[in-house]
mmCIF file of C-alpha atoms in Angstrom:
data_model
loop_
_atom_site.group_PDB
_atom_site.id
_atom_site.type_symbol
_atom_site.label_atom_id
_atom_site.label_comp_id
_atom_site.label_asym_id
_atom_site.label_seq_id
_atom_site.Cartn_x
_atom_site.Cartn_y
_atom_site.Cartn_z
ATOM 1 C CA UNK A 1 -2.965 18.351 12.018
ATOM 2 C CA UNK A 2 -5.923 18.610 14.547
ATOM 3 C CA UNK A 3 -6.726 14.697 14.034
ATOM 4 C CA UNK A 4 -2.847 13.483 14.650
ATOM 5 C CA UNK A 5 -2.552 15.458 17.632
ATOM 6 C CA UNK A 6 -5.660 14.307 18.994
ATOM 7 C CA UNK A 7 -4.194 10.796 18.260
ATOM 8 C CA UNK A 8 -0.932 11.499 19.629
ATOM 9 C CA UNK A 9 -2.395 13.014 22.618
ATOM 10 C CA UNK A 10 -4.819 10.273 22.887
ATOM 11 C CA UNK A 11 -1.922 7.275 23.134
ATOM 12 C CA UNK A 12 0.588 9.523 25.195
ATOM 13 C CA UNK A 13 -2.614 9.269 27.787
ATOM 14 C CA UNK A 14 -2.913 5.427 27.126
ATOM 15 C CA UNK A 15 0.336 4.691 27.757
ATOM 16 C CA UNK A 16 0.875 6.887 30.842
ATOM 17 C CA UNK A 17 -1.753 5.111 32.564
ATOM 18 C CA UNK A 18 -0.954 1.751 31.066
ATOM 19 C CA UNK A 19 2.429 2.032 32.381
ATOM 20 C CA UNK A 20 1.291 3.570 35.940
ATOM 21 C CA UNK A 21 -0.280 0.179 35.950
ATOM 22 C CA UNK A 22 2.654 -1.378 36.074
ATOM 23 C CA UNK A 23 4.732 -2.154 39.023
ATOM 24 C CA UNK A 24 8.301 -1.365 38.142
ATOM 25 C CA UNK A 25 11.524 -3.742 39.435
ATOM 26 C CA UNK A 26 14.473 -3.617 38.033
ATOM 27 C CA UNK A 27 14.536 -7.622 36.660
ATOM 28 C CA UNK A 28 11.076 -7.238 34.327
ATOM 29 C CA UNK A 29 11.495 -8.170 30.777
ATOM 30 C CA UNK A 30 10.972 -4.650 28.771
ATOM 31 C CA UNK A 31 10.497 -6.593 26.030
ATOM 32 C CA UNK A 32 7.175 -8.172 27.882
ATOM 33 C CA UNK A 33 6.131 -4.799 28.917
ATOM 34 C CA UNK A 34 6.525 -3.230 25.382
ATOM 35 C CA UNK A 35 4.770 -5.908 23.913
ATOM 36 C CA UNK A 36 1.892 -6.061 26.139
ATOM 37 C CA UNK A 37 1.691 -2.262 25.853
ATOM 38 C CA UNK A 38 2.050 -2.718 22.390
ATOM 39 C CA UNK A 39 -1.035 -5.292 22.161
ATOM 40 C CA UNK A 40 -3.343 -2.914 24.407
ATOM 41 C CA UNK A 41 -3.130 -0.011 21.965
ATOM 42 C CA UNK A 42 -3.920 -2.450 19.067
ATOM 43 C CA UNK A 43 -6.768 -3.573 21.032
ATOM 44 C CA UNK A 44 -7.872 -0.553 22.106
ATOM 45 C CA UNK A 45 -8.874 0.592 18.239
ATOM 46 C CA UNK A 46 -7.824 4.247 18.929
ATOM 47 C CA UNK A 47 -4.966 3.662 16.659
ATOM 48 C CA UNK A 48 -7.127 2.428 13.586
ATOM 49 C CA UNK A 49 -10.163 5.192 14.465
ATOM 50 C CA UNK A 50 -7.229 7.433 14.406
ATOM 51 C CA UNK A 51 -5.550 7.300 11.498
ATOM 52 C CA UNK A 52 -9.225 7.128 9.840
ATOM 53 C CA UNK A 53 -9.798 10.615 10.910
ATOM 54 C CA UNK A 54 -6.453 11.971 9.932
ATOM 55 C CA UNK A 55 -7.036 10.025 6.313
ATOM 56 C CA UNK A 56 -10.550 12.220 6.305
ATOM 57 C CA UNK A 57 -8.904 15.320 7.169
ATOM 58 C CA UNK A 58 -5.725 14.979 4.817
ATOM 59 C CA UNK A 59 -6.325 12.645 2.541
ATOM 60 C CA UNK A 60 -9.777 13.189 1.573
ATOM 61 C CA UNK A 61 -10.021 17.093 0.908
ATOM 62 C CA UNK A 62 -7.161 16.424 -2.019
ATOM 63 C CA UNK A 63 -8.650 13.647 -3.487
ATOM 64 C CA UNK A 64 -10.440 15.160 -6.325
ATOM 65 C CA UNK A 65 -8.476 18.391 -6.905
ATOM 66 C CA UNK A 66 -4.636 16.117 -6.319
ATOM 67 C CA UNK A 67 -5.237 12.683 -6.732
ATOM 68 C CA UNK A 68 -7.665 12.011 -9.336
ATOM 69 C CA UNK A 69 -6.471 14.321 -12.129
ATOM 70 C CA UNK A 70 -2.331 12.060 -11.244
ATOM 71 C CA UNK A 71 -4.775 8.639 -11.523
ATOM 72 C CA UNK A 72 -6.503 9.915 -14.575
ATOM 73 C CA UNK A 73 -3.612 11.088 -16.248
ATOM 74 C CA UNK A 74 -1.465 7.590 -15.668
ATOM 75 C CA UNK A 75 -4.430 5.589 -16.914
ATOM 76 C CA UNK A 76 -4.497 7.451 -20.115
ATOM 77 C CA UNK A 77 -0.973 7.273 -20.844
ATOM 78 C CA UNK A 78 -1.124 3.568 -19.977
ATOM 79 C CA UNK A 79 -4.349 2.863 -22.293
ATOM 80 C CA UNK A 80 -2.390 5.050 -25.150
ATOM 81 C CA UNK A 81 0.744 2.974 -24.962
ATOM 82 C CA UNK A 82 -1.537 -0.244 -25.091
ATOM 83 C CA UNK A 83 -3.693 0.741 -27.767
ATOM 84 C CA UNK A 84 -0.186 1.831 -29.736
ATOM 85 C CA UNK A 85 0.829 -1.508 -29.268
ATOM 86 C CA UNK A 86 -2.316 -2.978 -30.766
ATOM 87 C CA UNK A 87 -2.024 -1.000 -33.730
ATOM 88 C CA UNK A 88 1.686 -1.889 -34.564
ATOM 89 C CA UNK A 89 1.303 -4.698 -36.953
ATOM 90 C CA UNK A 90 2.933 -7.702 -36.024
ATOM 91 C CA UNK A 91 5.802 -9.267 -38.099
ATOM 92 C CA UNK A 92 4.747 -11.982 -40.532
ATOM 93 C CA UNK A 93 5.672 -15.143 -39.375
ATOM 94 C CA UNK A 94 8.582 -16.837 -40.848
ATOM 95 C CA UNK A 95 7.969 -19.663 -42.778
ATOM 96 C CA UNK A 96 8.939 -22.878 -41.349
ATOM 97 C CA UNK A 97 11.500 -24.785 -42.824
ATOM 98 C CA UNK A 98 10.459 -27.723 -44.955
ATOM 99 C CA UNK A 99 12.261 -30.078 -47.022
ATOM 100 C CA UNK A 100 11.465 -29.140 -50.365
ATOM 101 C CA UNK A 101 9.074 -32.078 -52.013
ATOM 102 C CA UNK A 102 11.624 -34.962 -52.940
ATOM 103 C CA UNK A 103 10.957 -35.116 -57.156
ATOM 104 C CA UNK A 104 8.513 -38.221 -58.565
ATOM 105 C CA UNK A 105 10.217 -40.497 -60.293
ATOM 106 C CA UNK A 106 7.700 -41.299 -62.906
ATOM 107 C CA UNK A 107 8.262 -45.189 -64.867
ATOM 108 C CA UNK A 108 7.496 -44.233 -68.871
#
């Protein structure tokens, strides 16, 4: 929680004085103005360096104990149900349908 607030607090600043930058009238595109404020905070990087932090604090800490033991478990079922399916012998193939030989016609 620290690291998102920080964040939060961090672009509720940006955008206060971004938009005390701005001259307001009454005919400005807001669509401009979002955009442009929009592009700033991308440039900015806070956003990315951000959510970086909040992925070390939340993310992180329940990797091994969480995460891994879900991964490890799905990869095992998947690798049974594979090697289940190599073991399964396949039908025989059918036999493919030939005329049967056409009898000799021997001259005695």
């Amino acid at each position: 929680k620290p690291a998102y607030q920080n964040l939060r607090q961090k672009v509720d600043n940006f955008v206060s004085t971004h938009l005390d930058k701005q001259e307001w009238n009454p005919a400005m595109n807001k669509n401009q103005l979002r955009n442009g404020l929009r592009q700033s905070v991308i440039q900015s990087g806070m956003l990315e360096a951000g959510v970086d932090r909040i992925i070390s604090q939340v993310v992180d800490p329940k990797l091994n104990h969480i995460f891994r033991p879900q991964i490890e478990r799905a990869i095992h079922e998947f690798l049974a149900a594979q090697k289940k399916e190599e073991s399964v012998p396949a039908p025989p193939p059918e036999p493919e349908n030939k005329d049967p030989p056409a009898p000799s016609q021997d001259a005695s």
